[in-house]
Amino acid sequence: MAAEEPLVLGIETSCDETGVGIVRGTTLLADAVASSVEEHGRYGGVVPEIASRAHLEAMVPTVQRALDQAGIKASDLDGIAVTAGPGLAGALLVGVSAAKAYAYALGKPLYGVNHLASHICVDQLEHGRLPEPTMALLVSGGHSSLLLTEDITSTVRSLGATIDDAAGEAFDKVARLLNLGFPGGPVIDRYAREGDPAAIAFPRGLSGAKDPAYDFSFSGLKTAVSRWVEAKRRAGEDVPVRDVSASFQEAVVDVLTRKAVRACKDEGVDHLMIGGGVAANSRLRALAQERCDRAGITLRVPRPKLCTDNGAMVAALGAEMVWRDRAPSAFDLSADSSLPVTDTHVPASHDELHRLSE
Ligand code: KG4
Ligand code: ZN
């Protein structure tokens, strides 16, 4: 392990946020984010080409903003971390290229890290080092997974994942159906607070006795909401947006929390962390707390700003890589849009490491 807590800058460009964070060990020093979300609004989803161009324009000013916020010089850094995948290929490429340029120019090691592992590791900035093992429920616009995390820098095992839509994607699609705009999660969360979660009995996907215990499915739920709303509209009746939001949201968070607590019990893990954009959901946080308390599980959820995509989470994982003496990446690191979650980072091969040390 490194002697002193390492100072690392992290760059995140896997989707529509250009995030640059600076972390010392498990302490957050800066979290600068430039988002292109408004440019995608009228398309109802992220347009990859628009995201890539926005990353390119935002990159250097956002790095500068992070350095200013942290009150450090780039030369003070011990390493540069970057999301190598998974995510949008063109968007990832902008971040990876920038990280290589900074690392090369500054003579610092480069760490290509996994976006999903970063969503888990960010909790260290809020609650200190992750207990080992920790169960992670990762719920975002692109992913819904249950991950048994033994060592966040090297050993993450996937227990289950969505077989169709991601949880956040379901929020976005239902919001579009209700004409609530994009992204859908925060708006549905708001409307649901004034609605009745028991008003409409929407289906709980993959919850039968014979269904896989840890996999998720949200596309049937989305179809059920769509049919229910269409029927109302055809009958010329008003759609009760608040009740639909609350009942839909309850169906999602009921399944997520039930399966997460079950995975903890089955695996004998007594710490659950929830990460990813959907972890910002107020009802998910409340129900998870209730069910964890009942099961004797300690729940860790980062504050909402750290749950959505940001650079601090990448810096957090990069700092942990340095702290645990993990091998840096080679300068020919490539972006991998479908990097598996088990690849927590992309270390240089043995030959490359040998070359790097010469
Ligand atoms: O992690 P994230 O920022 O980006 C991805 O890696 O996907 O997650 C974005 C997703 C979107 O689908 C958004 O609708 C959802 O997170 N989200 C929420 C809330 N805030 C963001 N979903 C439910 N409730 C929220 N409060
Ligand atoms: Zn994400």
Coordinates of C-alpha atoms and ligand atoms in Angstrom, one line a residue:
M1 CA 0.0 0.0 0.0
A2 CA 1.1 3.6 -0.7
A3 CA 2.6 5.4 2.3
E4 CA 0.4 8.5 2.0
E5 CA -3.1 8.8 0.8
P6 CA -2.8 9.3 -3.0
L7 CA -4.0 12.4 -4.8
V8 CA -5.8 11.4 -8.0
L9 CA -7.8 13.2 -10.7
G10 CA -10.6 11.2 -12.3
I11 CA -12.3 11.8 -15.7
E12 CA -15.7 10.5 -16.5
T13 CA -17.3 10.8 -20.0
S14 CA -19.2 7.5 -20.5
C15 CA -22.6 9.2 -21.1
D16 CA -23.7 12.8 -21.2
E17 CA -21.8 14.3 -18.2
T18 CA -18.3 15.5 -18.4
G19 CA -17.1 14.9 -14.9
V20 CA -13.8 15.7 -13.4
G21 CA -13.1 14.9 -9.7
I22 CA -10.1 15.2 -7.4
V23 CA -9.7 12.9 -4.4
R24 CA -7.1 12.3 -1.8
G25 CA -7.5 8.7 -0.6
T26 CA -11.1 8.7 0.5
T27 CA -11.5 12.5 0.8
L28 CA -13.3 14.4 -1.9
L29 CA -11.5 17.6 -2.9
A30 CA -13.3 18.6 -6.1
D31 CA -16.3 17.5 -8.1
A32 CA -16.8 19.5 -11.3
V33 CA -19.5 18.4 -13.8
A34 CA -20.6 19.9 -17.1
S35 CA -23.7 18.2 -18.4
S36 CA -25.1 18.1 -22.0
V37 CA -28.4 16.8 -20.7
E38 CA -30.4 19.8 -21.9
E39 CA -29.1 19.3 -25.5
H40 CA -30.6 15.8 -25.5
G41 CA -34.0 16.7 -23.9
R42 CA -35.9 17.2 -27.1
Y43 CA -34.8 13.8 -28.4
G44 CA -36.0 12.0 -25.3
G45 CA -32.7 10.2 -24.8
V46 CA -28.9 10.7 -25.1
V47 CA -27.6 11.3 -28.7
P48 CA -24.1 9.9 -28.8
E49 CA -22.7 12.4 -31.3
I50 CA -24.0 15.3 -29.3
A51 CA -22.5 13.9 -26.1
S52 CA -19.1 13.4 -27.7
R53 CA -18.9 16.9 -29.0
A54 CA -20.0 18.4 -25.7
H55 CA -17.3 16.3 -23.9
L56 CA -14.7 17.7 -26.2
E57 CA -15.7 21.3 -25.6
A58 CA -16.1 20.9 -21.8
M59 CA -13.0 18.8 -21.1
V60 CA -10.2 21.4 -20.5
P61 CA -12.4 24.0 -18.7
T62 CA -13.8 21.3 -16.4
V63 CA -10.4 19.9 -15.5
Q64 CA -9.3 23.5 -14.8
R65 CA -12.4 24.1 -12.6
A66 CA -11.6 20.9 -10.6
L67 CA -8.0 21.9 -10.0
D68 CA -9.1 25.4 -8.9
Q69 CA -11.8 23.9 -6.5
A70 CA -9.2 21.5 -5.0
G71 CA -6.6 24.3 -4.8
I72 CA -3.9 22.1 -6.2
K73 CA -1.5 22.1 -9.2
A74 CA -1.7 19.3 -11.8
S75 CA 1.9 18.5 -10.9
D76 CA 0.9 17.6 -7.4
L77 CA -1.2 14.6 -8.6
D78 CA -0.1 11.0 -8.1
G79 CA -2.2 9.6 -10.9
I80 CA -4.9 10.2 -13.6
A81 CA -7.9 7.9 -13.6
V82 CA -10.4 7.6 -16.4
T83 CA -13.5 5.6 -17.2
A84 CA -12.4 3.1 -19.8
G85 CA -15.9 1.5 -20.1
P86 CA -18.7 0.5 -20.2
G87 CA -20.5 3.4 -22.0
L88 CA -20.9 5.2 -25.3
A89 CA -17.8 4.4 -27.4
G90 CA -17.3 7.9 -28.9
A91 CA -18.0 9.6 -25.6
L92 CA -15.5 7.3 -23.7
L93 CA -12.9 7.9 -26.3
V94 CA -12.8 11.7 -25.5
G95 CA -12.2 11.0 -21.8
V96 CA -9.6 8.3 -22.5
S97 CA -7.7 10.5 -25.0
A98 CA -7.7 13.5 -22.6
A99 CA -6.6 11.3 -19.6
K100 CA -3.7 9.9 -21.7
A101 CA -2.6 13.4 -22.7
Y102 CA -2.7 14.7 -19.1
A103 CA -0.9 11.6 -17.8
Y104 CA 1.8 11.7 -20.5
A105 CA 2.4 15.4 -20.3
L106 CA 2.6 15.4 -16.5
G107 CA 4.6 12.1 -16.3
K108 CA 1.9 10.5 -14.0
P109 CA 0.5 6.9 -14.1
L110 CA -2.7 6.3 -16.0
Y111 CA -5.6 4.1 -14.6
G112 CA -8.3 3.1 -16.9
V113 CA -11.2 2.0 -14.6
N114 CA -14.6 0.5 -14.8
H115 CA -17.6 2.9 -14.7
L116 CA -19.7 0.5 -12.6
A117 CA -17.0 -0.2 -10.0
S118 CA -16.6 3.5 -9.8
H119 CA -20.3 3.9 -8.9
I120 CA -19.7 1.5 -6.0
C121 CA -16.3 3.0 -4.9
V122 CA -17.7 6.6 -4.7
D123 CA -19.4 5.6 -1.4
Q124 CA -15.9 5.7 0.2
L125 CA -16.0 9.5 -0.2
E126 CA -19.1 9.6 2.0
H127 CA -18.8 6.6 4.5
G128 CA -15.1 5.7 4.4
R129 CA -13.5 2.5 3.1
L130 CA -16.0 -0.2 1.9
P131 CA -16.3 -3.2 4.2
E132 CA -15.3 -6.4 2.5
P133 CA -17.4 -8.0 1.3
T134 CA -20.1 -5.5 0.4
M135 CA -23.2 -6.2 -1.6
A136 CA -23.8 -3.5 -4.3
L137 CA -27.1 -2.8 -5.9
L138 CA -26.2 -0.7 -9.0
V139 CA -29.1 1.0 -10.7
S140 CA -28.6 3.5 -13.4
G141 CA -29.9 4.4 -16.9
G142 CA -27.8 1.6 -18.5
H143 CA -27.5 -1.0 -15.7
S144 CA -29.3 -2.8 -13.0
S145 CA -27.0 -5.3 -11.2
L146 CA -26.4 -7.1 -8.0
L147 CA -22.7 -7.2 -7.4
L148 CA -20.8 -9.0 -4.7
T149 CA -17.8 -6.8 -4.1
E150 CA -14.9 -8.5 -2.3
D151 CA -12.2 -6.0 -3.3
I152 CA -13.3 -3.0 -5.3
T153 CA -10.0 -2.8 -7.1
S154 CA -9.9 -6.4 -8.3
T155 CA -12.8 -8.7 -7.3
V156 CA -16.4 -7.9 -8.2
R157 CA -18.8 -10.8 -8.9
S158 CA -22.1 -10.4 -10.7
L159 CA -24.9 -12.2 -9.0
G160 CA -27.7 -11.0 -11.3
A161 CA -28.7 -8.2 -13.7
T162 CA -31.6 -7.0 -15.8
I163 CA -32.6 -9.2 -18.6
D164 CA -34.2 -6.3 -20.5
D165 CA -34.5 -2.6 -19.5
A166 CA -32.4 -1.0 -16.8
A167 CA -34.2 0.5 -13.9
G168 CA -33.4 4.1 -14.9
E169 CA -34.4 3.3 -18.5
A170 CA -37.8 2.2 -17.2
F171 CA -38.2 5.5 -15.3
D172 CA -37.2 7.4 -18.5
K173 CA -39.6 5.5 -20.7
V174 CA -42.5 5.8 -18.3
A175 CA -41.8 9.5 -18.0
R176 CA -41.9 9.9 -21.8
L177 CA -45.2 8.0 -21.9
L178 CA -46.6 10.5 -19.3
N179 CA -45.1 13.5 -21.2
L180 CA -42.9 14.4 -18.3
G181 CA -39.7 15.0 -20.1
F182 CA -36.1 13.6 -19.8
P183 CA -34.5 12.3 -17.7
G184 CA -37.6 10.8 -16.1
G185 CA -36.3 9.6 -12.7
P186 CA -36.3 12.9 -10.8
V187 CA -39.7 14.0 -12.2
I188 CA -41.4 10.7 -11.4
D189 CA -39.8 10.8 -7.9
R190 CA -41.4 14.3 -7.4
Y191 CA -44.8 13.4 -8.7
A192 CA -44.9 10.1 -6.8
R193 CA -44.5 11.9 -3.5
E194 CA -48.1 13.3 -4.0
G195 CA -49.5 10.0 -5.3
D196 CA -50.8 6.7 -3.9
P197 CA -48.3 3.8 -4.4
A198 CA -51.2 1.3 -3.9
A199 CA -53.5 3.0 -6.4
I200 CA -52.7 0.6 -9.3
A201 CA -51.4 -2.9 -8.9
F202 CA -48.6 -3.0 -11.4
P203 CA -46.6 -6.3 -11.9
R204 CA -43.4 -7.1 -10.1
G205 CA -41.1 -8.6 -12.7
L206 CA -39.3 -11.9 -12.2
S207 CA -40.7 -12.3 -8.7
G208 CA -42.2 -15.8 -9.0
A209 CA -40.9 -18.8 -7.0
K210 CA -39.3 -20.3 -10.1
D211 CA -37.8 -17.1 -11.4
P212 CA -34.1 -16.3 -11.1
A213 CA -33.6 -14.9 -7.6
Y214 CA -31.2 -12.0 -8.5
D215 CA -32.2 -11.0 -12.1
F216 CA -34.5 -8.1 -12.9
S217 CA -37.0 -7.4 -15.7
F218 CA -38.7 -4.0 -16.1
S219 CA -40.0 -4.2 -19.7
G220 CA -43.2 -6.0 -18.7
L221 CA -43.9 -3.3 -16.1
K222 CA -43.3 -0.6 -18.7
T223 CA -45.8 -2.3 -21.0
A224 CA -48.3 -2.6 -18.2
V225 CA -48.1 1.1 -17.4
S226 CA -48.4 1.9 -21.1
R227 CA -51.5 -0.2 -21.5
W228 CA -53.1 1.3 -18.4
V229 CA -52.4 4.8 -19.5
E230 CA -53.6 4.1 -23.1
A231 CA -56.9 2.7 -21.8
K232 CA -57.5 5.8 -19.7
R233 CA -56.8 8.0 -22.7
R234 CA -59.0 6.0 -25.0
A235 CA -61.9 6.3 -22.5
G236 CA -61.4 10.1 -22.6
E237 CA -60.5 10.1 -18.9
D238 CA -57.7 12.2 -17.2
V239 CA -54.5 10.2 -16.5
P240 CA -53.8 10.5 -12.7
V241 CA -50.1 11.2 -13.2
R242 CA -49.3 11.2 -9.5
D243 CA -50.9 7.9 -8.8
V244 CA -49.3 6.3 -11.9
S245 CA -45.9 7.6 -10.9
A246 CA -46.2 6.4 -7.3
S247 CA -47.5 3.0 -8.3
F248 CA -44.9 2.5 -11.0
Q249 CA -42.1 3.6 -8.7
E250 CA -43.3 1.3 -6.0
A251 CA -43.2 -1.7 -8.3
V252 CA -39.6 -0.9 -9.3
V253 CA -38.2 -0.2 -5.8
D254 CA -40.1 -3.1 -4.2
V255 CA -38.4 -5.6 -6.5
L256 CA -35.0 -3.9 -6.2
T257 CA -34.9 -3.8 -2.4
R258 CA -36.4 -7.3 -2.0
K259 CA -33.8 -8.9 -4.2
A260 CA -30.9 -7.0 -2.8
V261 CA -31.8 -7.9 0.8
R262 CA -32.3 -11.5 -0.2
A263 CA -28.8 -11.6 -1.9
C264 CA -27.3 -10.2 1.3
K265 CA -29.0 -12.9 3.4
D266 CA -28.1 -15.8 1.0
E267 CA -24.5 -14.7 0.7
G268 CA -24.1 -13.9 4.4
V269 CA -23.2 -10.3 3.6
D270 CA -24.2 -7.6 6.2
H271 CA -23.4 -4.4 4.2
L272 CA -25.5 -3.2 1.3
M273 CA -24.5 -0.2 -0.8
I274 CA -26.8 1.3 -3.5
G275 CA -25.2 3.3 -6.3
G276 CA -26.0 4.7 -9.8
G277 CA -28.4 7.4 -10.8
V278 CA -31.6 5.6 -9.6
A279 CA -30.0 5.5 -6.0
A280 CA -31.0 9.2 -5.9
N281 CA -34.7 8.0 -5.7
S282 CA -36.2 9.0 -2.4
R283 CA -38.6 6.1 -2.1
L284 CA -35.8 3.6 -3.0
R285 CA -33.7 5.0 -0.2
A286 CA -36.5 4.9 2.3
L287 CA -37.7 1.4 1.5
A288 CA -34.1 0.0 1.4
Q289 CA -33.5 1.6 4.8
E290 CA -36.7 0.0 6.2
R291 CA -35.9 -3.5 4.9
C292 CA -32.2 -3.4 5.8
D293 CA -33.1 -2.3 9.4
R294 CA -35.4 -5.2 9.7
A295 CA -32.8 -7.7 8.3
G296 CA -29.9 -6.4 10.4
I297 CA -28.0 -5.1 7.3
T298 CA -26.1 -1.8 7.3
L299 CA -27.1 0.3 4.4
R300 CA -24.7 2.7 2.6
V301 CA -26.1 5.1 0.0
P302 CA -24.0 8.1 -1.2
R303 CA -25.7 11.5 -1.3
P304 CA -27.6 12.0 -4.6
K305 CA -25.0 14.2 -6.3
L306 CA -22.5 11.4 -5.9
C307 CA -25.0 8.7 -7.2
T308 CA -25.4 10.2 -10.7
D309 CA -22.4 10.2 -13.1
N310 CA -19.5 12.3 -11.9
G311 CA -15.7 12.4 -12.0
A312 CA -15.2 12.1 -8.2
M313 CA -16.3 8.4 -8.4
V314 CA -13.6 7.7 -11.0
A315 CA -11.0 9.5 -8.9
A316 CA -12.1 7.5 -5.9
L317 CA -11.5 4.2 -7.6
G318 CA -8.2 5.5 -9.1
A319 CA -7.0 6.6 -5.6
E320 CA -7.9 3.1 -4.3
M321 CA -5.9 1.5 -7.2
V322 CA -2.8 3.6 -6.3
W323 CA -3.3 2.9 -2.5
R324 CA -3.4 -0.8 -3.2
D325 CA -0.5 -0.7 -5.6
R326 CA -2.5 -2.0 -8.6
A327 CA -0.7 -1.9 -12.0
P328 CA -1.4 1.2 -14.0
S329 CA -2.7 1.0 -17.6
A330 CA -0.6 1.2 -20.7
F331 CA -0.7 4.3 -22.9
D332 CA -2.4 2.4 -25.7
L333 CA -5.4 1.9 -23.3
S334 CA -8.6 1.8 -25.4
A335 CA -12.1 2.6 -24.5
D336 CA -14.3 -0.5 -24.3
S337 CA -18.0 0.2 -24.6
S338 CA -18.9 -3.2 -23.1
L339 CA -16.2 -3.6 -20.5
P340 CA -17.5 -6.4 -18.2
V341 CA -18.0 -5.4 -14.5
T342 CA -15.5 -8.1 -13.4
D343 CA -12.8 -6.0 -15.1
T344 CA -12.5 -3.4 -12.3
H345 CA -9.7 -1.8 -14.2
V346 CA -7.6 -2.3 -17.3
P347 CA -4.0 -2.9 -16.2
A348 CA -1.1 -3.0 -18.6
S349 CA 0.0 -6.5 -19.6
H350 CA 3.1 -8.0 -18.0
D351 CA 5.2 -7.1 -21.1
E352 CA 3.9 -3.6 -21.2
L353 CA 4.7 -3.1 -17.5
H354 CA 8.2 -4.3 -18.1
R355 CA 8.5 -1.8 -21.0
L356 CA 7.1 1.0 -18.8
S357 CA 9.7 0.4 -16.1
E358 CA 12.6 0.5 -18.4
Ligands
KG4_1 O1 -25.9 6.8 -13.2 P1 -26.5 7.7 -14.1 O2 -26.3 9.2 -13.9 O3 -26.1 7.5 -15.6 C1 -25.9 6.2 -16.1 O4 -24.8 5.7 -16.0 O5 -26.9 5.7 -16.7 O6 -28.1 7.4 -14.1 C2 -29.0 8.1 -14.9 C3 -30.4 7.5 -14.6 C4 -31.5 8.0 -15.5 O7 -32.2 7.0 -16.1 C5 -32.4 8.8 -14.5 O8 -33.7 8.9 -14.9 C6 -32.2 8.1 -13.2 O9 -30.8 7.7 -13.3 N1 -32.5 8.9 -12.1 C7 -33.5 8.6 -11.2 C8 -33.5 9.6 -10.2 N2 -32.5 10.5 -10.5 C9 -31.9 10.0 -11.6 N3 -34.3 7.5 -11.2 C10 -35.2 7.5 -10.2 N4 -35.3 8.5 -9.2 C11 -34.5 9.6 -9.2 N5 -34.6 10.5 -8.3
ZN2 ZN -23.4 5.7 -14.4

